Amino acid sequence: MSAPRFAINGAKGRMGQAIARVLEDAGHTLSARFDKGDDFDLSGSDIVIDFSTPEATLHLAEVCAAEAVRRGSPIVQVIGATGFTPEQDGALKPFAETVVLLKSGNYSLGVNMMIGLLKQASARLSADDWDIEVTEAHHRRKVDAPSGTALMLGAAAAEGRGVDLKDVKVAARDGITGARRAGDIGFSVIRGGGIVGEHSVLFASEDELITFSHSARDRTLFARGAIQAGLWGRNQKPGLYDMQDVLGF
């Protein structure tokens, strides 16, 4: 297999710029850069790393599918955009028939390790005795809340308990809310300054607290994870994957 050629969608954003630096430092070929308003030309690319918006991601997936059919081999789309609606998630799935889609709310190795630990903890700590709260903090420019990573963490905790997050999620509390319902998973959101990403999950009983936390110090950690995911995807059949697949969890 020839050396992979990378393209970046959302190239002018902070993540796009970080990905370009890591690719260049590693000696990879950066064949194309796209941003809002650009036409996608993927004829010279094998892997597209896409930190844009759900709307742009869906359009890019359509272009990737057409390019895969034209060349007769899959193309890899690594999706780092967050804030997808259920309808947008549903619209993305058909493209997995011809494209290797890698979609994750976070490409950090540490966060994905944390997800595995949360599933185990929530499966063993009774919902009647242990409350779960997810807290996240990001920079002032982030437009969606809770973050994709916070939702991944909440979903992992819910999965460990054998429930669907949408049935137990409490996104905000304000005013006279009444007593907490057993089994709920609460979310708190902070937006300010240049915070790269802070996430914590609190398990609270009457007598003790357990906290899982992760702090992102530099965006290059997400860039490295996204690149690793793209390289892994080159050896896969078309389908919809995530970082748990990439890391073998």
PDB file of C-alpha atoms in Angstrom:
ATOM      1  CA  MET A   1       0.000   0.000   0.000  1.00  0.00           C
ATOM      2  CA  SER A   2       1.369   3.419  -0.959  1.00  0.00           C
ATOM      3  CA  ALA A   3       2.048   6.147   1.572  1.00  0.00           C
ATOM      4  CA  PRO A   4      -1.239   7.800   2.623  1.00  0.00           C
ATOM      5  CA  ARG A   5      -2.153  11.258   1.419  1.00  0.00           C
ATOM      6  CA  PHE A   6      -4.056  13.384   3.925  1.00  0.00           C
ATOM      7  CA  ALA A   7      -6.603  16.159   3.458  1.00  0.00           C
ATOM      8  CA  ILE A   8      -7.963  18.424   6.205  1.00  0.00           C
ATOM      9  CA  ASN A   9     -11.461  19.886   6.374  1.00  0.00           C
ATOM     10  CA  GLY A  10     -11.726  22.814   8.770  1.00  0.00           C
ATOM     11  CA  ALA A  11      -8.121  23.638   7.965  1.00  0.00           C
ATOM     12  CA  LYS A  12      -8.266  27.240   9.219  1.00  0.00           C
ATOM     13  CA  GLY A  13      -9.573  26.270  12.652  1.00  0.00           C
ATOM     14  CA  ARG A  14      -7.394  25.600  15.679  1.00  0.00           C
ATOM     15  CA  MET A  15      -7.693  21.829  15.330  1.00  0.00           C
ATOM     16  CA  GLY A  16      -7.104  21.985  11.588  1.00  0.00           C
ATOM     17  CA  GLN A  17      -3.909  23.948  12.098  1.00  0.00           C
ATOM     18  CA  ALA A  18      -2.731  21.559  14.825  1.00  0.00           C
ATOM     19  CA  ILE A  19      -3.362  18.547  12.563  1.00  0.00           C
ATOM     20  CA  ALA A  20      -1.388  20.171   9.732  1.00  0.00           C
ATOM     21  CA  ARG A  21       1.588  20.767  12.037  1.00  0.00           C
ATOM     22  CA  VAL A  22       1.595  17.181  13.326  1.00  0.00           C
ATOM     23  CA  LEU A  23       1.280  15.754   9.791  1.00  0.00           C
ATOM     24  CA  GLU A  24       4.145  17.866   8.521  1.00  0.00           C
ATOM     25  CA  ASP A  25       6.349  17.103  11.528  1.00  0.00           C
ATOM     26  CA  ALA A  26       5.745  13.371  10.975  1.00  0.00           C
ATOM     27  CA  GLY A  27       6.598  13.618   7.279  1.00  0.00           C
ATOM     28  CA  HIS A  28       3.125  12.721   6.005  1.00  0.00           C
ATOM     29  CA  THR A  29       1.826  14.089   2.707  1.00  0.00           C
ATOM     30  CA  LEU A  30      -0.778  16.832   3.146  1.00  0.00           C
ATOM     31  CA  SER A  31      -2.513  16.846  -0.230  1.00  0.00           C
ATOM     32  CA  ALA A  32      -5.408  19.268   0.333  1.00  0.00           C
ATOM     33  CA  ARG A  33      -6.850  21.752   2.813  1.00  0.00           C
ATOM     34  CA  PHE A  34     -10.500  22.787   2.871  1.00  0.00           C
ATOM     35  CA  ASP A  35     -12.501  25.276   4.863  1.00  0.00           C
ATOM     36  CA  LYS A  36     -15.931  26.878   4.831  1.00  0.00           C
ATOM     37  CA  GLY A  37     -17.072  27.684   1.287  1.00  0.00           C
ATOM     38  CA  ASP A  38     -14.416  25.582  -0.470  1.00  0.00           C
ATOM     39  CA  ASP A  39     -15.245  22.887  -3.009  1.00  0.00           C
ATOM     40  CA  PHE A  40     -14.018  19.439  -2.015  1.00  0.00           C
ATOM     41  CA  ASP A  41     -11.560  17.805  -4.419  1.00  0.00           C
ATOM     42  CA  LEU A  42     -10.466  14.464  -2.986  1.00  0.00           C
ATOM     43  CA  SER A  43      -8.866  13.018  -6.110  1.00  0.00           C
ATOM     44  CA  GLY A  44      -5.404  13.242  -4.543  1.00  0.00           C
ATOM     45  CA  SER A  45      -6.305  12.154  -0.993  1.00  0.00           C
ATOM     46  CA  ASP A  46      -6.770   8.864   0.849  1.00  0.00           C
ATOM     47  CA  ILE A  47      -7.644  10.106   4.355  1.00  0.00           C
ATOM     48  CA  VAL A  48      -9.702  13.205   5.195  1.00  0.00           C
ATOM     49  CA  ILE A  49      -9.536  14.494   8.756  1.00  0.00           C
ATOM     50  CA  ASP A  50     -12.641  16.541   9.333  1.00  0.00           C
ATOM     51  CA  PHE A  51     -12.984  18.942  12.286  1.00  0.00           C
ATOM     52  CA  SER A  52     -15.726  21.150  10.889  1.00  0.00           C
ATOM     53  CA  THR A  53     -19.499  21.161  11.507  1.00  0.00           C
ATOM     54  CA  PRO A  54     -22.159  18.446  11.228  1.00  0.00           C
ATOM     55  CA  GLU A  55     -23.544  20.063   8.079  1.00  0.00           C
ATOM     56  CA  ALA A  56     -20.126  20.223   6.404  1.00  0.00           C
ATOM     57  CA  THR A  57     -19.351  16.684   7.564  1.00  0.00           C
ATOM     58  CA  LEU A  58     -22.462  15.312   5.861  1.00  0.00           C
ATOM     59  CA  HIS A  59     -21.630  17.092   2.616  1.00  0.00           C
ATOM     60  CA  LEU A  60     -18.057  15.811   2.803  1.00  0.00           C
ATOM     61  CA  ALA A  61     -19.295  12.250   3.408  1.00  0.00           C
ATOM     62  CA  GLU A  62     -21.337  12.496   0.211  1.00  0.00           C
ATOM     63  CA  VAL A  63     -18.243  13.622  -1.707  1.00  0.00           C
ATOM     64  CA  CYS A  64     -16.151  10.848  -0.119  1.00  0.00           C
ATOM     65  CA  ALA A  65     -18.726   8.255  -1.172  1.00  0.00           C
ATOM     66  CA  ALA A  66     -18.710   9.512  -4.760  1.00  0.00           C
ATOM     67  CA  GLU A  67     -14.895   9.510  -4.837  1.00  0.00           C
ATOM     68  CA  ALA A  68     -14.773   5.969  -3.415  1.00  0.00           C
ATOM     69  CA  VAL A  69     -17.100   4.760  -6.177  1.00  0.00           C
ATOM     70  CA  ARG A  70     -15.077   6.597  -8.829  1.00  0.00           C
ATOM     71  CA  ARG A  71     -11.752   5.058  -7.791  1.00  0.00           C
ATOM     72  CA  GLY A  72     -13.178   1.674  -6.800  1.00  0.00           C
ATOM     73  CA  SER A  73     -11.645   1.683  -3.305  1.00  0.00           C
ATOM     74  CA  PRO A  74     -12.673   3.153   0.069  1.00  0.00           C
ATOM     75  CA  ILE A  75     -11.630   6.563   1.309  1.00  0.00           C
ATOM     76  CA  VAL A  76     -11.286   7.281   5.038  1.00  0.00           C
ATOM     77  CA  GLN A  77     -13.149  10.157   6.701  1.00  0.00           C
ATOM     78  CA  VAL A  78     -12.108  10.890  10.292  1.00  0.00           C
ATOM     79  CA  ILE A  79     -14.903  12.932  11.881  1.00  0.00           C
ATOM     80  CA  GLY A  80     -14.071  15.211  14.784  1.00  0.00           C
ATOM     81  CA  ALA A  81     -17.098  17.507  14.484  1.00  0.00           C
ATOM     82  CA  THR A  82     -19.518  17.377  17.426  1.00  0.00           C
ATOM     83  CA  GLY A  83     -23.070  18.549  18.036  1.00  0.00           C
ATOM     84  CA  PHE A  84     -24.809  16.091  15.683  1.00  0.00           C
ATOM     85  CA  THR A  85     -28.583  15.781  16.021  1.00  0.00           C
ATOM     86  CA  PRO A  86     -30.118  12.286  15.950  1.00  0.00           C
ATOM     87  CA  GLU A  87     -31.345  13.085  12.432  1.00  0.00           C
ATOM     88  CA  GLN A  88     -27.847  14.041  11.285  1.00  0.00           C
ATOM     89  CA  ASP A  89     -26.410  10.851  12.806  1.00  0.00           C
ATOM     90  CA  GLY A  90     -29.024   8.898  10.886  1.00  0.00           C
ATOM     91  CA  ALA A  91     -28.200  10.723   7.650  1.00  0.00           C
ATOM     92  CA  LEU A  92     -24.510   9.868   8.066  1.00  0.00           C
ATOM     93  CA  LYS A  93     -24.944   6.100   8.430  1.00  0.00           C
ATOM     94  CA  PRO A  94     -25.723   5.220   4.764  1.00  0.00           C
ATOM     95  CA  PHE A  95     -22.341   6.594   3.677  1.00  0.00           C
ATOM     96  CA  ALA A  96     -20.666   3.863   5.749  1.00  0.00           C
ATOM     97  CA  GLU A  97     -21.589   1.443   2.953  1.00  0.00           C
ATOM     98  CA  THR A  98     -18.820   2.909   0.765  1.00  0.00           C
ATOM     99  CA  VAL A  99     -16.683   5.055   3.112  1.00  0.00           C
ATOM    100  CA  VAL A 100     -14.581   4.144   6.151  1.00  0.00           C
ATOM    101  CA  LEU A 101     -16.147   6.533   8.661  1.00  0.00           C
ATOM    102  CA  LEU A 102     -14.387   7.099  11.979  1.00  0.00           C
ATOM    103  CA  LYS A 103     -16.518   9.225  14.312  1.00  0.00           C
ATOM    104  CA  SER A 104     -15.591  10.123  17.856  1.00  0.00           C
ATOM    105  CA  GLY A 105     -16.349  12.959  20.227  1.00  0.00           C
ATOM    106  CA  ASN A 106     -12.725  12.769  21.377  1.00  0.00           C
ATOM    107  CA  TYR A 107      -9.542  11.331  19.845  1.00  0.00           C
ATOM    108  CA  SER A 108      -7.518  11.312  23.070  1.00  0.00           C
ATOM    109  CA  LEU A 109      -6.071   7.989  24.239  1.00  0.00           C
ATOM    110  CA  GLY A 110      -6.600   9.051  27.860  1.00  0.00           C
ATOM    111  CA  VAL A 111     -10.274   9.891  27.377  1.00  0.00           C
ATOM    112  CA  ASN A 112     -10.939   6.604  25.631  1.00  0.00           C
ATOM    113  CA  MET A 113      -9.219   4.716  28.454  1.00  0.00           C
ATOM    114  CA  MET A 114     -11.436   6.641  30.859  1.00  0.00           C
ATOM    115  CA  ILE A 115     -14.532   5.515  28.934  1.00  0.00           C
ATOM    116  CA  GLY A 116     -13.600   1.878  29.465  1.00  0.00           C
ATOM    117  CA  LEU A 117     -13.077   2.441  33.194  1.00  0.00           C
ATOM    118  CA  LEU A 118     -16.395   4.274  33.527  1.00  0.00           C
ATOM    119  CA  LYS A 119     -18.315   1.364  32.040  1.00  0.00           C
ATOM    120  CA  GLN A 120     -16.784  -0.947  34.617  1.00  0.00           C
ATOM    121  CA  ALA A 121     -17.346   1.420  37.547  1.00  0.00           C
ATOM    122  CA  SER A 122     -20.960   2.200  36.717  1.00  0.00           C
ATOM    123  CA  ALA A 123     -21.730  -1.499  36.284  1.00  0.00           C
ATOM    124  CA  ARG A 124     -20.509  -2.187  39.819  1.00  0.00           C
ATOM    125  CA  LEU A 125     -21.774   0.885  41.686  1.00  0.00           C
ATOM    126  CA  SER A 126     -25.527   0.673  42.271  1.00  0.00           C
ATOM    127  CA  ALA A 127     -27.679   3.486  40.868  1.00  0.00           C
ATOM    128  CA  ASP A 128     -29.646   3.432  44.133  1.00  0.00           C
ATOM    129  CA  ASP A 129     -26.538   4.307  46.146  1.00  0.00           C
ATOM    130  CA  TRP A 130     -24.263   6.168  43.718  1.00  0.00           C
ATOM    131  CA  ASP A 131     -25.127   9.363  41.840  1.00  0.00           C
ATOM    132  CA  ILE A 132     -23.225  10.305  38.670  1.00  0.00           C
ATOM    133  CA  GLU A 133     -22.388  13.858  37.595  1.00  0.00           C
ATOM    134  CA  VAL A 134     -20.415  14.842  34.467  1.00  0.00           C
ATOM    135  CA  THR A 135     -18.675  18.242  34.413  1.00  0.00           C
ATOM    136  CA  GLU A 136     -16.892  19.752  31.419  1.00  0.00           C
ATOM    137  CA  ALA A 137     -15.107  23.032  30.662  1.00  0.00           C
ATOM    138  CA  HIS A 138     -14.053  24.464  27.287  1.00  0.00           C
ATOM    139  CA  HIS A 139     -12.988  27.732  25.687  1.00  0.00           C
ATOM    140  CA  ARG A 140     -15.462  30.536  25.055  1.00  0.00           C
ATOM    141  CA  ARG A 141     -15.640  29.818  21.304  1.00  0.00           C
ATOM    142  CA  LYS A 142     -17.138  26.314  21.621  1.00  0.00           C
ATOM    143  CA  VAL A 143     -20.685  26.352  20.240  1.00  0.00           C
ATOM    144  CA  ASP A 144     -22.196  23.044  21.476  1.00  0.00           C
ATOM    145  CA  ALA A 145     -22.943  21.931  25.025  1.00  0.00           C
ATOM    146  CA  PRO A 146     -22.502  19.527  26.649  1.00  0.00           C
ATOM    147  CA  SER A 147     -19.380  18.674  24.705  1.00  0.00           C
ATOM    148  CA  GLY A 148     -19.210  15.567  22.560  1.00  0.00           C
ATOM    149  CA  THR A 149     -16.714  14.124  25.020  1.00  0.00           C
ATOM    150  CA  ALA A 150     -19.011  14.760  27.996  1.00  0.00           C
ATOM    151  CA  LEU A 151     -21.812  12.963  26.187  1.00  0.00           C
ATOM    152  CA  MET A 152     -19.467  10.045  25.418  1.00  0.00           C
ATOM    153  CA  LEU A 153     -18.590   9.796  29.105  1.00  0.00           C
ATOM    154  CA  GLY A 154     -22.225   9.960  30.134  1.00  0.00           C
ATOM    155  CA  ALA A 155     -23.150   7.340  27.550  1.00  0.00           C
ATOM    156  CA  ALA A 156     -20.395   5.049  28.840  1.00  0.00           C
ATOM    157  CA  ALA A 157     -21.703   5.366  32.402  1.00  0.00           C
ATOM    158  CA  ALA A 158     -25.255   4.712  31.223  1.00  0.00           C
ATOM    159  CA  GLU A 159     -24.150   1.684  29.207  1.00  0.00           C
ATOM    160  CA  GLY A 160     -22.457   0.220  32.267  1.00  0.00           C
ATOM    161  CA  ARG A 161     -25.825   0.415  34.039  1.00  0.00           C
ATOM    162  CA  GLY A 162     -27.687  -1.059  31.098  1.00  0.00           C
ATOM    163  CA  VAL A 163     -29.743   2.062  30.345  1.00  0.00           C
ATOM    164  CA  ASP A 164     -29.944   4.602  27.515  1.00  0.00           C
ATOM    165  CA  LEU A 165     -28.423   8.005  28.297  1.00  0.00           C
ATOM    166  CA  LYS A 166     -31.421   9.874  26.873  1.00  0.00           C
ATOM    167  CA  ASP A 167     -33.608   8.285  29.547  1.00  0.00           C
ATOM    168  CA  VAL A 168     -31.455   9.395  32.501  1.00  0.00           C
ATOM    169  CA  LYS A 169     -29.722  12.564  31.251  1.00  0.00           C
ATOM    170  CA  VAL A 170     -30.255  15.800  33.202  1.00  0.00           C
ATOM    171  CA  ALA A 171     -28.696  18.594  31.159  1.00  0.00           C
ATOM    172  CA  ALA A 172     -29.195  21.499  33.557  1.00  0.00           C
ATOM    173  CA  ARG A 173     -30.724  22.408  36.902  1.00  0.00           C
ATOM    174  CA  ASP A 174     -32.246  25.757  37.767  1.00  0.00           C
ATOM    175  CA  GLY A 175     -34.781  26.838  40.349  1.00  0.00           C
ATOM    176  CA  ILE A 176     -36.826  24.478  42.524  1.00  0.00           C
ATOM    177  CA  THR A 177     -35.955  21.168  40.886  1.00  0.00           C
ATOM    178  CA  GLY A 178     -37.008  18.795  43.636  1.00  0.00           C
ATOM    179  CA  ALA A 179     -34.941  15.894  44.956  1.00  0.00           C
ATOM    180  CA  ARG A 180     -32.587  14.100  42.635  1.00  0.00           C
ATOM    181  CA  ARG A 181     -34.028  10.979  40.982  1.00  0.00           C
ATOM    182  CA  ALA A 182     -32.035   7.788  41.537  1.00  0.00           C
ATOM    183  CA  GLY A 183     -30.147   6.758  38.422  1.00  0.00           C
ATOM    184  CA  ASP A 184     -30.040  10.194  36.784  1.00  0.00           C
ATOM    185  CA  ILE A 185     -26.779  11.322  35.157  1.00  0.00           C
ATOM    186  CA  GLY A 186     -26.302  15.065  35.501  1.00  0.00           C
ATOM    187  CA  PHE A 187     -24.257  17.419  33.313  1.00  0.00           C
ATOM    188  CA  SER A 188     -22.634  20.738  34.166  1.00  0.00           C
ATOM    189  CA  VAL A 189     -20.993  23.005  31.588  1.00  0.00           C
ATOM    190  CA  ILE A 190     -18.351  25.747  31.899  1.00  0.00           C
ATOM    191  CA  ARG A 191     -17.335  28.044  29.032  1.00  0.00           C
ATOM    192  CA  GLY A 192     -14.519  30.552  29.362  1.00  0.00           C
ATOM    193  CA  GLY A 193     -11.184  31.831  28.127  1.00  0.00           C
ATOM    194  CA  GLY A 194      -8.935  29.452  26.255  1.00  0.00           C
ATOM    195  CA  ILE A 195      -9.636  26.189  28.134  1.00  0.00           C
ATOM    196  CA  VAL A 196      -8.644  23.336  25.793  1.00  0.00           C
ATOM    197  CA  GLY A 197     -10.786  20.698  27.496  1.00  0.00           C
ATOM    198  CA  GLU A 198     -11.468  19.551  31.055  1.00  0.00           C
ATOM    199  CA  HIS A 199     -13.744  16.612  31.873  1.00  0.00           C
ATOM    200  CA  SER A 200     -14.620  14.886  35.131  1.00  0.00           C
ATOM    201  CA  VAL A 201     -17.130  12.245  36.189  1.00  0.00           C
ATOM    202  CA  LEU A 202     -18.142  12.135  39.846  1.00  0.00           C
ATOM    203  CA  PHE A 203     -19.609   9.065  41.548  1.00  0.00           C
ATOM    204  CA  ALA A 204     -21.152  10.217  44.839  1.00  0.00           C
ATOM    205  CA  SER A 205     -22.602   8.063  47.625  1.00  0.00           C
ATOM    206  CA  GLU A 206     -23.675   9.140  51.092  1.00  0.00           C
ATOM    207  CA  ASP A 207     -20.244   8.282  52.496  1.00  0.00           C
ATOM    208  CA  GLU A 208     -17.637   8.659  49.743  1.00  0.00           C
ATOM    209  CA  LEU A 209     -16.772  10.221  46.396  1.00  0.00           C
ATOM    210  CA  ILE A 210     -14.938   8.766  43.388  1.00  0.00           C
ATOM    211  CA  THR A 211     -13.793  11.113  40.607  1.00  0.00           C
ATOM    212  CA  PHE A 212     -12.473  10.244  37.157  1.00  0.00           C
ATOM    213  CA  SER A 213     -10.914  13.237  35.410  1.00  0.00           C
ATOM    214  CA  HIS A 214      -9.013  14.162  32.271  1.00  0.00           C
ATOM    215  CA  SER A 215      -7.291  17.414  31.322  1.00  0.00           C
ATOM    216  CA  ALA A 216      -6.183  18.269  27.794  1.00  0.00           C
ATOM    217  CA  ARG A 217      -3.091  20.477  27.828  1.00  0.00           C
ATOM    218  CA  ASP A 218      -2.524  20.839  24.090  1.00  0.00           C
ATOM    219  CA  ARG A 219      -4.599  20.223  20.944  1.00  0.00           C
ATOM    220  CA  THR A 220      -1.830  18.158  19.393  1.00  0.00           C
ATOM    221  CA  LEU A 221      -2.934  15.169  21.496  1.00  0.00           C
ATOM    222  CA  PHE A 222      -6.249  15.156  19.593  1.00  0.00           C
ATOM    223  CA  ALA A 223      -4.432  15.648  16.300  1.00  0.00           C
ATOM    224  CA  ARG A 224      -2.190  12.649  16.927  1.00  0.00           C
ATOM    225  CA  GLY A 225      -5.192  10.504  17.831  1.00  0.00           C
ATOM    226  CA  ALA A 226      -7.111  11.549  14.715  1.00  0.00           C
ATOM    227  CA  ILE A 227      -4.120  10.760  12.506  1.00  0.00           C
ATOM    228  CA  GLN A 228      -3.702   7.377  14.213  1.00  0.00           C
ATOM    229  CA  ALA A 229      -7.394   6.688  13.561  1.00  0.00           C
ATOM    230  CA  GLY A 230      -7.022   7.589   9.897  1.00  0.00           C
ATOM    231  CA  LEU A 231      -4.042   5.290   9.427  1.00  0.00           C
ATOM    232  CA  TRP A 232      -5.938   2.466  11.144  1.00  0.00           C
ATOM    233  CA  GLY A 233      -8.925   3.102   8.890  1.00  0.00           C
ATOM    234  CA  ARG A 234      -6.913   2.506   5.730  1.00  0.00           C
ATOM    235  CA  ASN A 235      -6.825  -1.198   6.574  1.00  0.00           C
ATOM    236  CA  GLN A 236     -10.569  -1.484   7.261  1.00  0.00           C
ATOM    237  CA  LYS A 237     -13.614  -2.199   5.138  1.00  0.00           C
ATOM    238  CA  PRO A 238     -16.272   0.506   4.744  1.00  0.00           C
ATOM    239  CA  GLY A 239     -18.245   0.954   7.938  1.00  0.00           C
ATOM    240  CA  LEU A 240     -18.814   3.237  10.920  1.00  0.00           C
ATOM    241  CA  TYR A 241     -16.117   2.997  13.598  1.00  0.00           C
ATOM    242  CA  ASP A 242     -14.956   4.918  16.675  1.00  0.00           C
ATOM    243  CA  MET A 243     -11.816   5.231  18.801  1.00  0.00           C
ATOM    244  CA  GLN A 244     -12.800   2.236  20.897  1.00  0.00           C
ATOM    245  CA  ASP A 245     -12.436   0.186  17.700  1.00  0.00           C
ATOM    246  CA  VAL A 246      -9.112   1.830  16.840  1.00  0.00           C
ATOM    247  CA  LEU A 247      -7.668   1.069  20.286  1.00  0.00           C
ATOM    248  CA  GLY A 248      -9.038  -2.463  20.384  1.00  0.00           C
ATOM    249  CA  PHE A 249     -11.344  -1.875  23.364  1.00  0.00           C
TER     250      PHE A 249
END
